Amino acid sequence: MFFHIVLERNMQLHPRHFGRNLREHLVSKLMKDVEGTCSGRHGFVVAITGVDSIGKGLIRDGTGFVTFPVKYQCVVFRPFKGEIVEAVVSMVNKMGFFAEAGPVQIFVSNHLIPDDMEFQSGDMPNYTTSDGSVKIQKDSEVRLKIIGTRVDATEIVRT
Amino acid sequence: MPRRRDEEEDMDDDDYEEDQYDEEEEEENDRSTRKRRRSDFIDDVAEEDEEEEEEDDDDDEDYGGGGGGARRHKAKKRGSQFFDLEAQVDSDEEEEEEEGEDDFIVDGGADLPDEDDGRRMHRRPLLAREDEQEDVEALERRIQARYARSSPQEYDEETTDVEQQALLPSVRDPKLWMVKCAIGREREAAVCLMQKCIDKGPEMQIRSAVALDHLKNYIYVEADKEAHVKEACKGLRNIYSQKVMLVPIREMTDVLSVESKAIDLSRDTWVRMKIGNYKGDLAKVVDVDNVRQRVTVKLIPRIDLQALANKLEGREVAKKKPFVPPPRFMNVDEARELHIRVERRRDPMTGDYFENIGGMLFKDGFLYKTVSMKSISTQNIKPTFDELEKFRTPGENGENDIASLSTLFANRKKGHFMKGDAVIVIKGDLKNLKGWVEKVDEENVHIRPEMKGLPKTLAVNQKELCKYFEPGNHVKVVSGTQEGATGMVVKVEQHVLIILSDTTKEHIRVFADDVVESSEVTTGITKIGDYELHDLVLLDNNSFGVIIRVESEAFQVLKGVPDRPEVALVKLREIKCKLEKKSNVQDKNKNTVSAKDVVRILEGPCKGKQGPVEHIFRGILFIYDRHHLEHAGFICAKATSCAVVGGSRANGSRNGDAYSRFDNLRTPPRIPPQSPRRFPRGGPPVDYGGRNRGGRGRHDALIGATVKIRLGPYKGCKGRVLEVKGQSVRVELEAMMKVVTGNIISDNVDVSTPYRDPPRYGMGSETPMHPSRTPLHPYMTPMRDSGATPIHDGMRTPMRDRAWNPYTPMSPPRDNWEDGNPASWGTSPQYQPGSPPSRAYEAPTPGSGWANTPGGNYSEAGTPRDSSSAYANAPSPYLPSTPGGQPMTPNSASYLPGTPGGQPMTPGTGGLDAMSPVIGSDNEGPWFMPDILVNVRRSGEDSVGVIREVLPDGSCKVVLGSSGNGETITALPAEIEIVPPRKNDKIKIMGGAQRGATGKLIGVDGTDGIVKVDDTLDVKILDMVILAKLAQP
């Protein structure tokens, strides 16, 4: 599920960026730092949509670095247990298949693939129903239900 | 008395109500109860009873008629309340004697109910008889009569608690004495006592002697007085009666009670055979005969049909079979082919048909065998899945299987269920009820049922419960073969879970009972002996491979066979050694491939796969592709069928292998001197080479370094390190044109070549300095990253990627520099905008992750992680304009000159240390801190020193001398005592929120010190205990 939330972060800025463009530097650094990161709590930070406020900078002793508390809005993607997502299959093997839903990697174990679907190995490994009407192979789109998640490579299941 | 007989015959002792109608009997009743009480200690009761019986015969169960007789007895009984009145009873003896024999046959059955009697007889010693000094024959007869009679009584088990209670010894009973005797002669001693009793008769006043099999060195003697015991033991060699100990009444029953091993054997229990051909085999109980202590079990037969055929036909019979035939189901047709007679019989009891072959019973291919209970073990049976699978034949349906599975749980260990566990009821009326454990009693588990409308908690026997998991739960396996593994439950099949392992991405089948819910992520065991998961090892037959899985006793090794994946199960002893040699090979395009380079496989079965090279050996690459699910992601391929993708990473100072290329570098990389083996990234050198990614490169920093050999035949020689292999290094000696191998530890090579710090951009203001000559350097812990690195990284190129790059924990940036290869900056990973998740994924050990990056040094103590990672992704290399910043803290500045070796390098580490994420975030951390003045107590003498470094194990490196210019020693915390500061002393705060800050003690108030903190100029009142005197320059 996607959320638009406000997060806060202490940014450290090198003194050489001090000047007119300080704000821009700060924002670009923030984007570099934050976008694409993943936290267990908020999920995957997709994009920063705006910076709400930049607090007063505090010069760090000894380094000259300045710490700014920055509040920013961002779009996060957080998969939940029980959530139904659509994903694109990226790899199929006999243990199940991998799918991707945006930044999230999903693994669907063959135990959770319906029983009537059989694994067919070969050049293009796939799972096919007995009547051949449905086939899951690389690049197919599947809808699945997440049964569990793990930060670092999110695990999920069910077609 | 007749009343009493009646009672006995009715087998109903509580039958008192009737009695009350009979006036006469009331009294009797009263008497009989009294008698029962008394009977415990009266020796003659037995005789009385016999006498009564005889009387009874006469009376022919006529109450009234027996009245007179009863009177007579009554009077006597009253008199004989005391046990030493045997003589009176004895008068009846003769009479009884005659009739007793008749009773033997006639009355045996009638006596059944008198169970008091039976017990009494067992308990009574022969004393009463001894009094009369009868001849042996009479004695024998009597004994025979007595025991013959008592035997049927054993069947009577209907004793009530009250009755049992009445039998307990009381103060009036003879006491039990414990007497020491010769070890191993316990029985003998007891027999001697008995013999003595027989010989001496009434002189002996002891009542019994007991030798217990399980008790060595002691026997028990029952007697009224200690003197009696001593008297009895007098003159017996085996008994040492100097010390006779009284057994407290309360413990008397324990002495003679037998711990009944309650083997709860029921049908469908899994057991293992203890002896014979089937030793160790799993068996299933199909029938239990508790009386005969025999069990019928179902086994997979291990029968050599040929041998059986031979035997049955009377041909030569091999005396001793050289091997045990493998378990195999019996095939009747096969047997018939061998002309073995197969009879088909119907079991009259169960109605099942069995095939009888040579006296053995078979059914559905299983052997049904009746064995003694002693020959099977029932405790802690943990059948493996394989075994269970075998037992599951087509004949058995799933339901049967569950039933048997549930019996698996019968003998699990204590503390199995914990509060909060989700459980499901597997037996009984509440079957399939789910709930949560609320409380665990001995046997019962109180659960909070999931269903509404049920009582709040239900008590369920723990055997009826099984843990319950749902798909998606993350669990850890806590017992069984897969112990230690973690993963996510993907399927629940009754009591079997299928888990997707976190690390191997394989499915594991485990019993629900063996797992607990956990968020932990582990692989299970990863190491046996010196070999760890993912090591490249040389095997016995000179083949080699990568360890892809560590099992309980063996490794799975992916062999270095390029064409097809070949996995071998290898025992520890079959591994010759670990291969740590680093080599380069050429790929298809003649580009050099070294470890960690990403290559793509162009040919072969794994064509198209791509991943970093983990190992190279004999032209074979082991590539790790995390999308490859087999063999733990490892792929073995010929180097010539691969191509490097995106240029060799080694060039980008990616890791230690790069150094092999820069061997010609003039300047050695900076390494921690004095103890070169102490490389920052982690544990003791033994661990070296463990996880490739984490371990690799630790020692590589040494390669190319100029060292001086301090010990051994080459002492004093200087040379350049060519190679580091485990604990030893190969050094090219300057003076001798020779390459020698030395041990890092024993030779203690020392970096000795002084070298200039090369100028570097943006460093104008930086003081040129020697890196790391101080003892501060050999940090071994993450602390180093946080604490010590500022010196290197902070002052030089903080952006240097080593911290960010999980592959190059140690690579000194300078090499890039001096190599004149600034381009490497371009490829250095700090610029890799790779998405952090993937990077986190790659980071193999916490130590090399980004949390402990030098960036942390610049961070506030409060936000170490954030800011460090923030820093990590900073777009350009920051160069601090100040020489490191640390010296700004007064303490460090002050202590500069004191550094041994004179390198003004280390200051401030202490100060910063405190801020470092490691310590800053953990106030409970090591108590001692660097830079404080301490007293070291060693071998009886006190000496003042300055802590230079706190090692991860809590011990400290202390430089002796108040200004820290003496010798460096490592001291245990117990040997160290903080020097309490005095007024106006410089202090360091060792605890609380201000931990690590320095200040000045401006006053002392009892146990509180008034401190002016240097940083903030705040005045604080702090406990003196957490203040330590700062080392003065």
mmCIF file of C-alpha atoms in Angstrom, chain A residues 9-10 12 14 16-17 29 32-33 36-37 44 60 62-63 65 81 91 93 95 98 105 107 109-112 147-150 152 155, chain B residues 471-472 488-491 498 500 502 505-507 627 629 836-837 858-860 863 866-867 869-871 873 876-879 882 885 888:
data_model
loop_
_atom_site.group_PDB
_atom_site.id
_atom_site.type_symbol
_atom_site.label_atom_id
_atom_site.label_comp_id
_atom_site.label_asym_id
_atom_site.label_seq_id
_atom_site.Cartn_x
_atom_site.Cartn_y
_atom_site.Cartn_z
ATOM 1 C CA ARG A 9 15.474 13.398 9.484
ATOM 2 C CA ASN A 10 18.620 15.038 10.666
ATOM 3 C CA GLN A 12 24.399 16.669 7.941
ATOM 4 C CA HIS A 14 29.363 19.758 4.732
ATOM 5 C CA ARG A 16 31.484 23.822 1.763
ATOM 6 C CA HIS A 17 27.880 23.756 0.721
ATOM 7 C CA LYS A 29 21.252 15.262 -0.481
ATOM 8 C CA LYS A 32 19.875 10.872 -2.494
ATOM 9 C CA ASP A 33 19.864 9.646 1.037
ATOM 10 C CA GLY A 36 15.048 4.073 -2.360
ATOM 11 C CA THR A 37 15.662 3.229 1.233
ATOM 12 C CA PHE A 44 10.087 1.623 0.917
ATOM 13 C CA ARG A 60 28.961 20.036 15.079
ATOM 14 C CA GLY A 62 35.107 19.318 15.632
ATOM 15 C CA THR A 63 33.899 18.667 12.176
ATOM 16 C CA PHE A 65 29.385 19.801 9.720
ATOM 17 C CA LYS A 81 0.256 -9.093 5.426
ATOM 18 C CA MET A 91 11.644 -15.714 -12.420
ATOM 19 C CA ASN A 93 11.604 -22.276 -10.893
ATOM 20 C CA MET A 95 10.427 -23.996 -5.845
ATOM 21 C CA PHE A 98 9.638 -14.611 -7.939
ATOM 22 C CA GLN A 105 10.495 -8.680 -4.374
ATOM 23 C CA PHE A 107 8.467 -15.039 -3.659
ATOM 24 C CA SER A 109 6.330 -20.830 -2.957
ATOM 25 C CA ASN A 110 5.026 -23.734 -4.962
ATOM 26 C CA HIS A 111 3.141 -24.805 -1.895
ATOM 27 C CA LEU A 112 1.035 -21.760 -2.259
ATOM 28 C CA ILE A 147 1.255 -13.675 3.637
ATOM 29 C CA GLY A 148 4.418 -12.473 5.209
ATOM 30 C CA THR A 149 6.995 -9.799 4.820
ATOM 31 C CA ARG A 150 10.586 -9.339 5.658
ATOM 32 C CA ASP A 152 15.519 -6.627 2.955
ATOM 33 C CA GLU A 155 8.608 -12.281 1.056
ATOM 34 C CA PRO B 471 1.483 -19.432 6.776
ATOM 35 C CA GLY B 472 3.452 -16.243 6.874
ATOM 36 C CA MET B 488 8.816 -18.297 6.864
ATOM 37 C CA VAL B 489 6.030 -20.780 7.104
ATOM 38 C CA VAL B 490 4.624 -21.284 3.654
ATOM 39 C CA LYS B 491 2.439 -24.221 4.272
ATOM 40 C CA ILE B 498 6.943 -26.250 5.347
ATOM 41 C CA LEU B 500 11.037 -21.353 3.357
ATOM 42 C CA ASP B 502 15.762 -17.414 4.921
ATOM 43 C CA LYS B 505 15.635 -20.299 0.015
ATOM 44 C CA GLU B 506 14.850 -23.925 0.252
ATOM 45 C CA HIS B 507 11.855 -25.595 1.684
ATOM 46 C CA HIS B 627 18.604 -15.512 -7.931
ATOM 47 C CA LEU B 629 18.087 -21.053 -5.994
ATOM 48 C CA PRO B 836 20.273 0.850 -0.418
ATOM 49 C CA PRO B 837 18.191 -2.200 0.078
ATOM 50 C CA TYR B 858 30.825 13.010 12.558
ATOM 51 C CA SER B 859 27.501 12.278 13.855
ATOM 52 C CA GLU B 860 25.859 13.354 16.970
ATOM 53 C CA THR B 863 21.613 10.079 15.671
ATOM 54 C CA ASP B 866 20.935 8.252 10.358
ATOM 55 C CA SER B 867 23.623 10.638 9.905
ATOM 56 C CA SER B 869 24.203 6.705 6.359
ATOM 57 C CA ALA B 870 23.358 10.093 5.276
ATOM 58 C CA TYR B 871 26.917 10.816 5.028
ATOM 59 C CA ASN B 873 25.551 8.874 0.259
ATOM 60 C CA SER B 876 31.235 14.234 -3.082
ATOM 61 C CA PRO B 877 34.138 13.445 -0.913
ATOM 62 C CA TYR B 878 34.109 15.726 1.960
ATOM 63 C CA LEU B 879 37.332 16.849 3.252
ATOM 64 C CA THR B 882 40.299 21.058 10.065
ATOM 65 C CA GLY B 885 38.576 18.021 14.363
ATOM 66 C CA MET B 888 39.672 20.366 19.394
#
